[in-house]
Tab-separated table of C-alpha atoms and ligand atoms in Angstrom:
chain	number	residue	atom	x	y	z
A	1	UNK	CA	19.722	-11.417	-7.775
A	2	UNK	CA	20.961	-12.428	-11.649
A	3	UNK	CA	22.256	-15.953	-12.265
A	4	UNK	CA	24.853	-17.252	-14.702
A	5	UNK	CA	25.560	-20.859	-15.600
A	6	UNK	CA	28.911	-22.419	-16.326
A	7	UNK	CA	28.034	-25.766	-17.881
A	8	UNK	CA	31.346	-28.270	-18.120
A	9	UNK	CA	31.534	-30.073	-21.152
A	10	UNK	CA	35.151	-30.335	-22.184
A	11	UNK	CA	35.819	-34.125	-21.122
A	12	UNK	CA	36.081	-36.665	-23.747
A	13	UNK	CA	34.153	-39.497	-22.034
A	14	UNK	CA	36.537	-42.360	-22.904
A	15	UNK	CA	34.343	-44.961	-21.200
A	16	UNK	CA	31.578	-44.050	-23.682
A	17	UNK	CA	33.835	-45.852	-26.292
A	18	UNK	CA	32.703	-43.501	-29.147
A	19	UNK	CA	34.256	-41.182	-31.770
A	20	UNK	CA	31.582	-38.659	-30.490
A	21	UNK	CA	31.977	-36.223	-27.593
A	22	UNK	CA	30.212	-37.642	-24.565
A	23	UNK	CA	27.706	-34.809	-24.167
A	24	UNK	CA	26.586	-35.215	-27.779
A	25	UNK	CA	25.006	-38.689	-27.146
A	26	UNK	CA	21.330	-38.339	-26.910
A	27	UNK	CA	18.549	-39.021	-24.490
A	28	UNK	CA	14.933	-38.632	-26.101
A	29	UNK	CA	16.232	-37.284	-29.376
A	30	UNK	CA	18.267	-34.304	-27.544
A	31	UNK	CA	21.911	-34.387	-26.795
A	32	UNK	CA	23.039	-34.603	-23.287
A	33	UNK	CA	24.340	-31.167	-23.198
A	34	UNK	CA	20.842	-29.702	-24.273
A	35	UNK	CA	19.220	-31.489	-21.547
A	36	UNK	CA	21.835	-29.766	-19.158
A	37	UNK	CA	21.146	-26.421	-20.719
A	38	UNK	CA	17.251	-26.961	-20.528
A	39	UNK	CA	17.614	-27.914	-16.823
A	40	UNK	CA	19.581	-24.787	-16.015
A	41	UNK	CA	17.117	-22.584	-18.449
A	42	UNK	CA	14.696	-23.103	-15.356
A	43	UNK	CA	16.646	-20.309	-13.252
A	44	UNK	CA	16.284	-17.889	-16.382
A	45	UNK	CA	20.273	-17.455	-16.444
A	46	UNK	CA	21.392	-13.911	-17.597
A	47	UNK	CA	24.499	-15.669	-19.076
A	48	UNK	CA	25.342	-19.211	-20.163
A	49	UNK	CA	28.752	-20.257	-20.533
A	50	UNK	CA	29.732	-23.680	-21.736
A	51	UNK	CA	33.278	-25.056	-21.359
A	52	UNK	CA	34.170	-27.129	-24.404
A	53	UNK	CA	37.222	-29.223	-25.102
A	54	UNK	CA	36.990	-32.387	-26.541
A	55	UNK	CA	35.091	-32.388	-29.966
A	56	UNK	CA	34.769	-28.598	-29.251
A	57	UNK	CA	33.490	-27.701	-32.706
A	58	UNK	CA	30.579	-30.341	-32.757
A	59	UNK	CA	29.785	-29.394	-29.050
A	60	UNK	CA	29.692	-25.838	-30.073
A	61	UNK	CA	27.408	-26.263	-32.906
A	62	UNK	CA	25.070	-28.340	-30.373
A	63	UNK	CA	25.002	-25.468	-27.921
A	64	UNK	CA	24.359	-22.970	-30.408
A	65	UNK	CA	21.362	-24.821	-31.754
A	66	UNK	CA	19.758	-25.088	-28.476
A	67	UNK	CA	20.706	-21.366	-27.252
A	68	UNK	CA	22.372	-19.022	-29.686
A	69	UNK	CA	23.258	-16.495	-27.028
A	70	UNK	CA	25.309	-19.095	-24.862
A	71	UNK	CA	28.947	-18.461	-24.814
A	72	UNK	CA	31.300	-21.230	-25.608
A	73	UNK	CA	34.905	-21.075	-23.980
A	74	UNK	CA	37.450	-23.665	-24.712
A	75	UNK	CA	39.524	-25.777	-22.267
A	76	UNK	CA	42.174	-26.818	-24.650
A	77	UNK	CA	43.784	-29.230	-21.867
A	78	UNK	CA	41.545	-30.929	-19.337
A	79	UNK	CA	43.319	-30.161	-16.119
A	80	UNK	CA	40.435	-30.719	-13.990
A	81	UNK	CA	37.104	-29.393	-12.901
A	82	UNK	CA	38.461	-26.339	-11.324
A	83	UNK	CA	40.697	-25.400	-14.188
A	84	UNK	CA	37.500	-25.927	-16.348
A	85	UNK	CA	35.527	-23.413	-14.131
A	86	UNK	CA	38.271	-20.820	-14.226
A	87	UNK	CA	38.356	-20.830	-18.092
A	88	UNK	CA	34.786	-19.340	-17.998
A	89	UNK	CA	35.935	-16.131	-16.044
A	90	UNK	CA	36.597	-14.068	-18.754
A	91	UNK	CA	33.223	-14.829	-20.204
A	92	UNK	CA	31.782	-13.826	-16.796
A	93	UNK	CA	33.423	-10.329	-17.010
A	94	UNK	CA	30.955	-7.757	-15.995
A	95	UNK	CA	28.708	-10.269	-14.557
A	96	UNK	CA	27.602	-9.660	-10.924
A	97	UNK	CA	25.511	-12.340	-9.357
A	98	UNK	CA	25.348	-16.006	-8.626
A	99	UNK	CA	27.024	-18.499	-10.838
A	100	UNK	CA	25.772	-22.073	-10.984
A	101	UNK	CA	28.278	-24.684	-11.996
A	102	UNK	CA	26.377	-27.675	-13.923
A	103	UNK	CA	27.875	-30.648	-15.867
A	104	UNK	CA	26.965	-31.195	-19.360
A	105	UNK	CA	26.518	-35.079	-18.702
A	106	UNK	CA	24.212	-34.854	-15.877
A	107	UNK	CA	20.748	-34.266	-17.611
A	108	UNK	CA	17.907	-34.656	-15.047
A	109	UNK	CA	18.487	-31.745	-12.535
A	110	UNK	CA	14.972	-30.485	-11.651
A	111	UNK	CA	14.225	-26.626	-11.481
A	112	UNK	CA	13.205	-27.025	-7.929
A	113	UNK	CA	16.641	-28.223	-7.057
A	114	UNK	CA	18.535	-25.261	-8.860
A	115	UNK	CA	15.954	-22.901	-6.818
A	116	UNK	CA	16.772	-24.512	-3.631
A	117	UNK	CA	20.489	-24.091	-4.187
A	118	UNK	CA	19.913	-20.355	-4.895
A	119	UNK	CA	17.786	-20.173	-1.894
A	120	UNK	CA	20.538	-21.748	0.248
A	121	UNK	CA	22.794	-19.279	-1.041
A	122	UNK	CA	21.010	-16.339	1.098
A	123	UNK	CA	22.367	-18.110	4.204
A	124	UNK	CA	25.894	-19.560	2.819
A	125	UNK	CA	28.544	-18.426	0.395
A	126	UNK	CA	29.072	-21.437	-1.198
A	127	UNK	CA	26.394	-24.223	-2.065
A	128	UNK	CA	26.969	-27.762	-3.219
A	129	UNK	CA	24.420	-30.110	-4.242
A	130	UNK	CA	24.802	-33.476	-2.567
A	131	UNK	CA	23.159	-36.843	-2.773
A	132	UNK	CA	23.077	-40.038	-0.746
A	133	UNK	CA	24.698	-42.598	-3.088
A	134	UNK	CA	23.652	-46.203	-3.207
A	135	UNK	CA	27.196	-46.882	-4.074
A	136	UNK	CA	29.506	-44.208	-3.227
A	137	UNK	CA	32.510	-45.652	-5.405
A	138	UNK	CA	34.478	-42.808	-7.024
A	139	UNK	CA	32.327	-39.944	-6.059
A	140	UNK	CA	33.565	-36.902	-3.997
A	141	UNK	CA	32.612	-37.299	-0.223
A	142	UNK	CA	30.999	-34.330	1.511
A	143	UNK	CA	32.558	-33.704	5.101
A	144	UNK	CA	29.651	-32.213	6.898
A	145	UNK	CA	29.649	-30.680	10.360
A	146	UNK	CA	25.860	-29.974	11.070
A	147	UNK	CA	24.726	-28.033	8.004
A	148	UNK	CA	28.296	-26.558	7.516
A	149	UNK	CA	30.411	-28.341	4.623
A	150	UNK	CA	33.823	-28.517	5.841
A	151	UNK	CA	35.417	-29.720	2.821
A	152	UNK	CA	34.900	-32.305	-0.172
A	153	UNK	CA	37.510	-35.140	-0.429
A	154	UNK	CA	37.947	-36.918	-3.675
A	155	UNK	CA	37.725	-40.851	-3.556
A	156	UNK	CA	41.359	-41.101	-4.821
A	157	UNK	CA	42.521	-38.972	-1.825
A	158	UNK	CA	40.123	-40.090	0.748
A	159	UNK	CA	41.038	-42.281	4.053
A	160	UNK	CA	38.957	-45.393	4.548
A	161	UNK	CA	36.965	-43.641	7.155
A	162	UNK	CA	35.901	-40.905	4.509
A	163	UNK	CA	35.408	-43.614	1.798
A	164	UNK	CA	32.602	-44.834	4.531
A	165	UNK	CA	30.513	-41.575	4.029
A	166	UNK	CA	27.777	-42.233	1.754
A	167	UNK	CA	26.695	-38.203	1.304
A	168	UNK	CA	28.446	-37.459	-2.130
A	169	UNK	CA	29.059	-34.493	-4.297
A	170	UNK	CA	26.874	-34.346	-7.504
A	171	UNK	CA	29.399	-31.875	-9.003
A	172	UNK	CA	26.799	-28.654	-8.915
A	173	UNK	CA	28.042	-25.661	-6.996
A	174	UNK	CA	26.622	-22.202	-6.671
A	175	UNK	CA	28.570	-19.141	-5.462
A	176	UNK	CA	28.725	-15.500	-6.075
A	177	UNK	CA	30.839	-15.043	-9.350
A	178	UNK	CA	33.515	-12.816	-7.964
A	179	UNK	CA	34.106	-15.076	-4.919
A	180	UNK	CA	34.052	-18.294	-6.971
A	181	UNK	CA	36.613	-16.808	-9.408
A	182	UNK	CA	38.813	-15.384	-6.472
A	183	UNK	CA	38.717	-18.973	-4.735
A	184	UNK	CA	39.356	-20.808	-8.144
A	185	UNK	CA	42.690	-18.945	-8.497
A	186	UNK	CA	43.940	-20.402	-5.142
A	187	UNK	CA	43.276	-24.090	-6.365
A	188	UNK	CA	46.248	-26.178	-6.556
A	189	UNK	CA	46.856	-29.534	-8.211
A	190	UNK	CA	48.980	-31.313	-5.366
A	191	UNK	CA	46.454	-34.427	-5.269
A	192	UNK	CA	46.175	-37.976	-6.217
A	193	UNK	CA	45.030	-36.970	-9.620
A	194	UNK	CA	47.404	-34.035	-10.294
A	195	UNK	CA	44.163	-31.889	-11.239
A	196	UNK	CA	42.665	-28.627	-10.270
A	197	UNK	CA	39.586	-29.609	-8.354
A	198	UNK	CA	36.511	-27.774	-8.187
A	199	UNK	CA	35.886	-29.664	-5.009
A	200	UNK	CA	38.694	-27.616	-3.121
A	201	UNK	CA	36.455	-24.770	-3.161
A	202	UNK	CA	34.437	-25.347	-0.023
A	203	UNK	CA	37.806	-25.712	2.085
A	204	UNK	CA	39.299	-22.877	0.596
A	205	UNK	CA	36.123	-20.944	1.543
A	206	UNK	CA	36.382	-21.957	5.147
A	207	UNK	CA	39.938	-20.844	5.095
A	208	UNK	CA	38.902	-17.355	4.000
A	209	UNK	CA	36.260	-17.053	6.520
A	210	UNK	CA	33.471	-17.875	4.134
A	211	UNK	CA	30.652	-20.425	4.813
A	212	UNK	CA	29.728	-23.681	2.557
A	213	UNK	CA	26.841	-25.816	2.890
A	214	UNK	CA	25.550	-28.840	0.944
A	215	UNK	CA	21.749	-29.391	0.032
A	216	UNK	CA	20.368	-32.813	-0.889
A	217	UNK	CA	18.691	-34.090	-4.057
A	218	UNK	CA	17.640	-37.660	-5.147
A	219	UNK	CA	20.334	-39.763	-6.586
A	220	UNK	CA	18.517	-40.277	-9.899
A	221	UNK	CA	18.392	-36.464	-10.417
A	222	UNK	CA	22.060	-36.082	-9.993
A	223	UNK	CA	22.748	-39.094	-12.410
A	224	UNK	CA	25.721	-38.508	-14.687
A	225	UNK	CA	26.225	-40.563	-17.803
A	226	UNK	CA	29.552	-42.060	-18.234
A	227	UNK	CA	28.985	-45.171	-20.181
A	228	UNK	CA	26.518	-46.336	-22.731
A	229	UNK	CA	25.035	-48.634	-20.256
A	230	UNK	CA	24.239	-45.362	-18.126
A	231	UNK	CA	22.921	-43.697	-21.118
A	232	UNK	CA	20.555	-46.485	-21.962
A	233	UNK	CA	19.380	-46.380	-18.132
A	234	UNK	CA	19.012	-42.708	-18.244
A	235	UNK	CA	16.837	-42.988	-21.412
A	236	UNK	CA	14.734	-45.612	-19.698
A	237	UNK	CA	14.283	-43.334	-16.540
A	238	UNK	CA	13.448	-40.436	-18.853
A	239	UNK	CA	10.817	-42.671	-20.694
A	240	UNK	CA	9.071	-43.835	-17.707
A	241	UNK	CA	8.963	-40.372	-16.253
A	242	UNK	CA	7.402	-39.041	-19.552
A	243	UNK	CA	4.991	-41.890	-19.892
A	244	UNK	CA	3.757	-41.063	-16.427
A	245	UNK	CA	3.407	-37.325	-16.905
A	246	UNK	CA	1.425	-38.035	-20.387
A	247	UNK	CA	-1.048	-40.519	-18.391
A	248	UNK	CA	-1.182	-37.816	-15.905
A	249	UNK	CA	-2.024	-35.227	-18.475
A	250	UNK	CA	-4.828	-37.059	-19.605
A	251	UNK	CA	-3.345	-38.773	-22.652
A	252	UNK	CA	-4.664	-42.380	-23.129
A	253	UNK	CA	-1.723	-44.905	-23.588
A	254	UNK	CA	-2.682	-48.651	-23.978
A	255	UNK	CA	0.721	-49.989	-23.566
A	256	UNK	CA	2.825	-47.068	-22.118
A	257	UNK	CA	5.955	-49.110	-21.704
A	258	UNK	CA	6.135	-49.464	-25.732
A	259	UNK	CA	5.786	-45.744	-26.511
A	260	UNK	CA	8.941	-43.788	-26.887
A	261	UNK	CA	8.784	-39.935	-26.514
A	262	UNK	CA	11.031	-37.127	-27.513
A	263	UNK	CA	12.112	-34.621	-24.896
A	264	UNK	CA	9.769	-32.093	-26.535
A	265	UNK	CA	6.815	-34.193	-27.627
A	266	UNK	CA	3.455	-32.560	-26.854
A	267	UNK	CA	0.137	-34.501	-26.694
A	268	UNK	CA	-3.159	-33.005	-25.921
A	269	UNK	CA	-5.788	-34.294	-23.479
A	270	UNK	CA	-7.742	-37.192	-24.678
A	271	UNK	CA	-5.473	-38.007	-27.574
A	272	UNK	CA	-4.918	-41.725	-27.809
A	273	UNK	CA	-1.517	-43.407	-28.704
A	274	UNK	CA	-1.478	-47.080	-29.358
A	275	UNK	CA	1.318	-49.585	-28.855
A	276	UNK	CA	4.740	-49.124	-30.381
A	277	UNK	CA	4.717	-45.537	-31.366
A	278	UNK	CA	7.935	-43.660	-31.580
A	279	UNK	CA	8.059	-39.684	-31.259
A	280	UNK	CA	11.222	-37.847	-32.757
A	281	UNK	CA	11.802	-34.337	-31.645
A	282	UNK	CA	9.312	-31.725	-32.622
A	283	UNK	CA	5.916	-33.449	-32.493
A	284	UNK	CA	2.925	-31.782	-31.384
A	285	UNK	CA	-0.371	-33.556	-31.233
A	286	UNK	CA	-3.711	-32.071	-30.488
A	287	UNK	CA	-6.446	-33.270	-28.432
A	288	UNK	CA	-8.706	-36.060	-29.394
A	289	UNK	CA	-6.046	-37.300	-32.171
A	290	UNK	CA	-5.370	-41.020	-32.346
A	291	UNK	CA	-1.848	-42.207	-33.310
A	292	UNK	CA	-2.072	-45.840	-34.156
A	293	UNK	CA	0.301	-48.571	-33.674
A	294	UNK	CA	3.682	-48.632	-34.937
A	295	UNK	CA	3.609	-44.998	-36.165
A	296	UNK	CA	6.931	-43.161	-36.490
A	297	UNK	CA	6.515	-39.219	-35.989
A	298	UNK	CA	9.272	-36.506	-36.265
A	299	UNK	CA	8.885	-32.602	-36.736
A	300	UNK	CA	5.165	-33.090	-37.134
A	301	UNK	CA	1.864	-31.501	-35.939
A	302	UNK	CA	-1.243	-33.588	-35.887
A	303	UNK	CA	-4.587	-31.758	-35.548
A	304	UNK	CA	-7.493	-32.320	-33.223
A	305	UNK	CA	-9.247	-35.474	-34.073
A	306	UNK	CA	-6.680	-36.693	-36.879
A	307	UNK	CA	-5.809	-40.423	-37.029
A	308	UNK	CA	-2.463	-41.362	-38.166
A	309	UNK	CA	-1.547	-45.128	-38.755
A	310	UNK	CA	-1.421	-47.595	-37.847
A	311	UNK	CA	1.965	-47.932	-39.516
A	312	UNK	CA	2.266	-44.556	-40.583
A	313	UNK	CA	5.432	-42.095	-40.877
A	314	UNK	CA	5.250	-38.503	-40.314
A	315	UNK	CA	8.599	-36.662	-41.304
A	316	UNK	CA	9.319	-33.081	-40.587
A	317	UNK	CA	7.092	-30.529	-42.013
A	318	UNK	CA	4.028	-32.852	-41.759
A	319	UNK	CA	1.041	-30.724	-40.789
A	320	UNK	CA	-2.203	-32.789	-40.369
A	321	UNK	CA	-5.349	-30.495	-40.196
A	322	UNK	CA	-8.081	-31.143	-37.735
A	323	UNK	CA	-9.796	-34.599	-38.369
A	324	UNK	CA	-7.340	-35.522	-41.383
A	325	UNK	CA	-6.490	-39.210	-41.672
A	326	UNK	CA	-3.289	-40.705	-42.654
A	327	UNK	CA	-3.220	-44.347	-42.928
A	328	UNK	CA	-1.159	-47.564	-43.185
A	329	UNK	CA	2.170	-47.281	-44.850
A	330	UNK	CA	1.756	-43.630	-45.733
A	331	UNK	CA	4.863	-41.378	-45.368
A	332	UNK	CA	4.256	-37.538	-45.118
A	333	UNK	CA	7.081	-35.170	-45.458
A	334	UNK	CA	6.866	-31.450	-45.536
A	335	UNK	CA	3.355	-31.384	-46.502
A	336	UNK	CA	0.225	-29.668	-45.233
A	337	UNK	CA	-2.892	-32.093	-45.049
A	338	UNK	CA	-6.048	-30.101	-44.943
A	339	UNK	CA	-8.927	-30.598	-42.572
A	340	UNK	CA	-10.789	-33.775	-43.153
A	341	UNK	CA	-8.398	-34.665	-45.810
A	342	UNK	CA	-7.745	-38.551	-46.163
A	343	UNK	CA	-4.565	-40.400	-47.223
A	344	UNK	CA	-5.473	-43.730	-46.213
A	345	UNK	CA	-3.174	-46.261	-47.860
A	346	UNK	CA	0.274	-46.909	-49.306
A	347	UNK	CA	1.361	-43.129	-50.449
A	348	UNK	CA	4.100	-40.762	-50.437
A	349	UNK	CA	3.008	-37.095	-49.813
A	350	UNK	CA	6.093	-34.919	-49.948
A	351	UNK	CA	6.433	-31.208	-50.571
A	352	UNK	CA	2.640	-30.999	-51.000
A	353	UNK	CA	-0.609	-29.280	-49.662
A	354	UNK	CA	-3.700	-30.978	-49.810
A	355	UNK	CA	-6.820	-29.079	-49.665
A	356	UNK	CA	-9.490	-29.631	-47.024
A	357	UNK	CA	-11.845	-32.790	-47.642
A	358	UNK	CA	-9.669	-34.013	-50.392
A	359	UNK	CA	-9.311	-37.794	-50.796
A	360	UNK	CA	-6.017	-39.562	-51.940
A	361	UNK	CA	-6.397	-42.834	-53.344
A	362	UNK	CA	-4.253	-45.893	-52.304
A	363	UNK	CA	-0.672	-46.043	-54.057
A	364	UNK	CA	-0.717	-42.241	-54.919
A	365	UNK	CA	2.923	-40.597	-54.980
A	366	UNK	CA	3.968	-36.971	-55.272
A	367	UNK	CA	6.773	-37.428	-57.439
A	368	UNK	CA	8.679	-34.235	-55.849
A	369	UNK	CA	12.240	-35.000	-56.629
A	370	UNK	CA	13.943	-34.771	-60.092
A	371	UNK	CA	17.194	-36.002	-59.001
A	372	UNK	CA	18.431	-32.618	-58.330
A	373	UNK	CA	15.442	-30.393	-56.949
A	374	UNK	CA	12.491	-30.722	-54.854
A	375	UNK	CA	9.247	-29.517	-56.331
A	376	UNK	CA	5.596	-28.632	-55.057
A	377	UNK	CA	2.413	-30.377	-55.539
A	378	UNK	CA	-1.054	-28.634	-54.728
A	379	UNK	CA	-4.175	-30.481	-54.511
A	380	UNK	CA	-7.480	-28.402	-54.287
A	381	UNK	CA	-10.195	-28.883	-51.497
A	382	UNK	CA	-12.417	-32.019	-52.011
A	383	UNK	CA	-10.358	-33.173	-55.051
A	384	UNK	CA	-10.402	-36.842	-55.557
A	385	UNK	CA	-7.155	-38.295	-56.513
A	386	UNK	CA	-7.589	-41.751	-57.933
A	387	UNK	CA	-5.571	-44.755	-56.662
A	388	UNK	CA	-1.844	-45.104	-57.978
A	389	UNK	CA	-1.990	-41.656	-59.396
A	390	UNK	CA	1.543	-40.259	-60.068
A	391	UNK	CA	1.733	-36.591	-59.561
A	392	UNK	CA	4.779	-35.483	-61.398
A	393	UNK	CA	5.562	-31.972	-59.436
A	394	UNK	CA	5.455	-29.071	-59.725
A	395	UNK	CA	1.919	-29.777	-60.521
A	396	UNK	CA	-1.564	-28.552	-59.202
A	397	UNK	CA	-5.007	-30.343	-59.134
A	398	UNK	CA	-7.895	-27.742	-58.674
A	399	UNK	CA	-10.742	-27.892	-56.366
A	400	UNK	CA	-13.182	-30.808	-56.901
A	401	UNK	CA	-11.081	-32.114	-59.800
A	402	UNK	CA	-10.477	-35.820	-60.105
A	403	UNK	CA	-7.664	-38.012	-61.519
A	404	UNK	CA	-8.481	-41.357	-63.173
A	405	UNK	CA	-6.566	-44.326	-61.242
A	406	UNK	CA	-3.154	-45.104	-62.763
A	407	UNK	CA	-2.620	-41.634	-64.130
A	408	UNK	CA	0.521	-40.023	-64.359
A	409	UNK	CA	-0.143	-36.465	-64.052
A	410	UNK	CA	2.305	-33.989	-65.408
A	411	UNK	CA	0.172	-31.213	-66.319
A	412	UNK	CA	-1.925	-28.983	-63.944
A	413	UNK	CA	-5.757	-30.112	-63.607
A	414	UNK	CA	-8.270	-27.244	-63.546
A	415	UNK	CA	-10.819	-27.192	-60.938
A	416	UNK	CA	-13.694	-29.741	-61.447
A	417	UNK	CA	-11.828	-31.265	-64.492
A	418	UNK	CA	-11.408	-35.085	-64.550
A	419	UNK	CA	-7.743	-35.932	-65.810
A	420	UNK	CA	-7.133	-39.220	-67.457
A	421	UNK	CA	-3.468	-39.862	-68.129
A	422	UNK	CA	-3.079	-43.539	-68.753
A	423	UNK	CA	-3.026	-46.123	-71.646
A	424	UNK	CA	-6.570	-46.543	-73.105
A	425	UNK	CA	-7.976	-50.084	-72.456
A	426	UNK	CA	-8.634	-52.416	-75.529
A	427	UNK	CA	-10.538	-55.680	-74.919
A	428	UNK	CA	-10.030	-58.628	-77.210
A	429	UNK	CA	-12.836	-61.103	-77.056
A	430	UNK	CA	-11.919	-64.713	-76.627
A	431	UNK	CA	-8.174	-64.095	-76.859
A	432	UNK	CA	-7.280	-65.020	-73.372
A	433	UNK	CA	-8.780	-68.397	-73.641
A	434	UNK	CA	-7.094	-68.874	-76.916
A	435	UNK	CA	-3.700	-67.696	-75.639
A	436	UNK	CA	-3.665	-70.128	-72.654
A	437	UNK	CA	-4.647	-73.010	-74.641
A	438	UNK	CA	-1.770	-72.339	-77.099
A	439	UNK	CA	0.582	-71.858	-74.254
A	440	UNK	CA	-0.451	-75.216	-72.617
A	441	UNK	CA	-0.144	-76.940	-75.944
A	442	UNK	CA	3.430	-75.776	-76.153
A	443	UNK	CA	4.351	-76.968	-72.715
A	444	UNK	CA	2.697	-80.394	-73.195
A	445	UNK	CA	4.747	-80.648	-76.518
A	446	UNK	CA	7.920	-79.961	-74.730
A	447	UNK	CA	7.347	-82.778	-72.170
A	448	UNK	CA	6.536	-85.222	-74.936
B	501	UD1	C1	33.564	-35.079	-10.202
B	501	UD1	C2	33.737	-34.325	-8.864
B	501	UD1	C3	33.316	-35.508	-7.867
B	501	UD1	C4	31.940	-35.647	-7.806
B	501	UD1	C5	31.543	-36.161	-9.412
B	501	UD1	C6	30.138	-36.390	-9.734
B	501	UD1	C7	35.840	-33.106	-9.071
B	501	UD1	C8	37.314	-33.152	-8.889
B	501	UD1	N1	35.456	-34.337	-8.534
B	501	UD1	O1	34.379	-36.067	-10.475
B	501	UD1	O2	33.573	-34.903	-6.383
B	501	UD1	O3	31.393	-36.663	-6.906
B	501	UD1	O4	32.283	-35.555	-10.169
B	501	UD1	O5	30.082	-37.026	-11.032
B	501	UD1	O6	35.270	-32.258	-9.480
B	501	UD1	N2	35.289	-31.569	-17.196
B	501	UD1	C9	35.828	-30.769	-17.837
B	501	UD1	N3	37.157	-30.072	-17.787
B	501	UD1	C10	38.158	-31.023	-17.151
B	501	UD1	C11	37.487	-32.082	-16.162
B	501	UD1	C12	36.063	-32.384	-16.290
B	501	UD1	O7	35.134	-30.179	-18.568
B	501	UD1	O8	39.228	-30.619	-16.984
B	501	UD1	C13	34.124	-31.916	-17.114
B	501	UD1	C14	33.562	-33.448	-17.616
B	501	UD1	O9	33.473	-33.385	-18.765
B	501	UD1	C15	32.383	-33.672	-16.780
B	501	UD1	C16	32.632	-32.887	-15.518
B	501	UD1	O10	33.417	-32.047	-15.773
B	501	UD1	O11	31.158	-33.300	-17.407
B	501	UD1	C17	32.993	-33.957	-14.324
B	501	UD1	O12	34.499	-34.189	-14.760
B	501	UD1	P1	34.675	-35.810	-14.327
B	501	UD1	O13	36.046	-35.947	-14.699
B	501	UD1	O14	33.939	-36.700	-14.830
B	501	UD1	O15	34.664	-35.991	-12.652
B	501	UD1	P2	34.565	-36.889	-11.732
B	501	UD1	O16	36.007	-37.623	-11.532
B	501	UD1	O17	33.299	-37.962	-11.989
C-alpha cells in the first residue's frame, strides 16, 4: 500500500520568541522540519506534502534542501490542524493509499512507530498515535473503549473527568487519503479555540460507521518543541542517544558527554574521539582515525588512521587521506590532504591539494583569496614546505620540491627544486654588542 506524508509546519511558534519560523530551529545541526521529514522517510513515502504558513519561503527552502521532490502547500491563515491537513488535499490528488500526518516540530518519531501505525491501519480506518503523558496539561485526551478510540477531546474543551485521563494525543494520525479528506470536509470550528481540529476525525469516523484506534509510543518519542527550553532538552536527548549509539558501534569516546554530534555524523569502528569535540553536519570519519580534544569538524572526511587536532578546525570540503595528520591550530577548508601528509602546526590550508607524504611546516598559509576571487594551491607528493611559507595562489609546488622557511612563493616551483623567496641574511660581527652598549648609554644619560 503506497504511503504519503502530510507534515504540518505552518505555525509560528510564538513561544520560541524568535524571528525565525519554529520548524527552522535546529537540533544536531538540522532544522526541526528536516528531522520530521527524515523520520517520515522511513516509510518510503510516495508523496511528501508539507503545509507551510509562517515564514513560508524560508521553510520551503529548508524543505527543498532536504527533499527536492517534496510538495509545499501554503496555509495562509492558521485556522487549526484540521484546516491545515485539508490544504494538502489538492497535492494528494491522484494518490491512492495511506496518509500519515506528522508535525514539523516533532523530531523524534521512530521508523518502528510509523510501521506500527500502518500495521494498525489493517484493522482500523483511523489510527492515532498516543502516549502516556507525565503531565497531560494541554494535550488532547484520547477517549478509549477497549482498543476503540471513541473521540479526542482537546484540553480546552474537556470536562474535569476527561482532564484526568493521561493517555494523550501526539498529533500523528494515519488514514486512507480519500477517507481522511472526506472526513476533514465535515470538521467544524464550534469549539473553545474556534479552530478546525484534526482531532475531530475519530468521532466523525465513528459517526460514519468507520473505526478508529490509538497505539502507544513513549513520550520522549512524541516530544514536540514549543520553547527554547524544550529545544535545548531535545538537543540533549538527541546527543545522549547518539553518544550511546556511537559507543555501541565501537567508537571510542573518552568523555562522551562532552562530544557533540550532528544528525548525520558517521564514525567508523575503533575511531577515537577525545573530549570536547564538536561535529557539524556532513562529517564522516573512517575506522581507526583519532579526533583529538577541542577540534571542530564540519563537512569533512577523515580517512582511516588519520589524526586531527588537538585544537584543529576542519571546514567544509576538507578531505583527509588515510594516515594524514592535521595538528594543533590548523584550519583546513576545501582541501585534499593526501595519504600520510602532515600539517602539524598553526597553518591555514584552503582551496588546495596536498600530495601524499607531503610535509607542511609550521605557520604555512595558502593565500587563497585576493579579496575578490579564490585560487588553488597544488603541492606535489613528498614535497617539503618550510615553516612560515606563504603560498600565494594560484601556485604549485612540484613533487619532492622544497620551499625555504619564511618564503613567499608567488611562482610555481618545479619538481625536485628548492625555492628560496626571502631576504638574504647578512651578519655584522660585533654590531649587536655595540648597539646595545650605545642604547644603554643613551638611557643612562637621560636619567642623569
Ligand atoms: C495538537 C492537538 C492535540 C495534541 C497536540 C500534541 C489539535 C486540535 N490538537 O494541539 O490534541 O495533544 O497537538 O502536540 O490538533 N499547525 C498548522 N496549522 C494550523 C495549526 C497548527 O500547521 O492551523 C501545526 C503547528 O505548526 C504544529 C502542529 O500543527 O506543528 C500542532 O499545532 P499546535 O497548535 O501546536 O497544536 P496543539 O494545540 O499543541
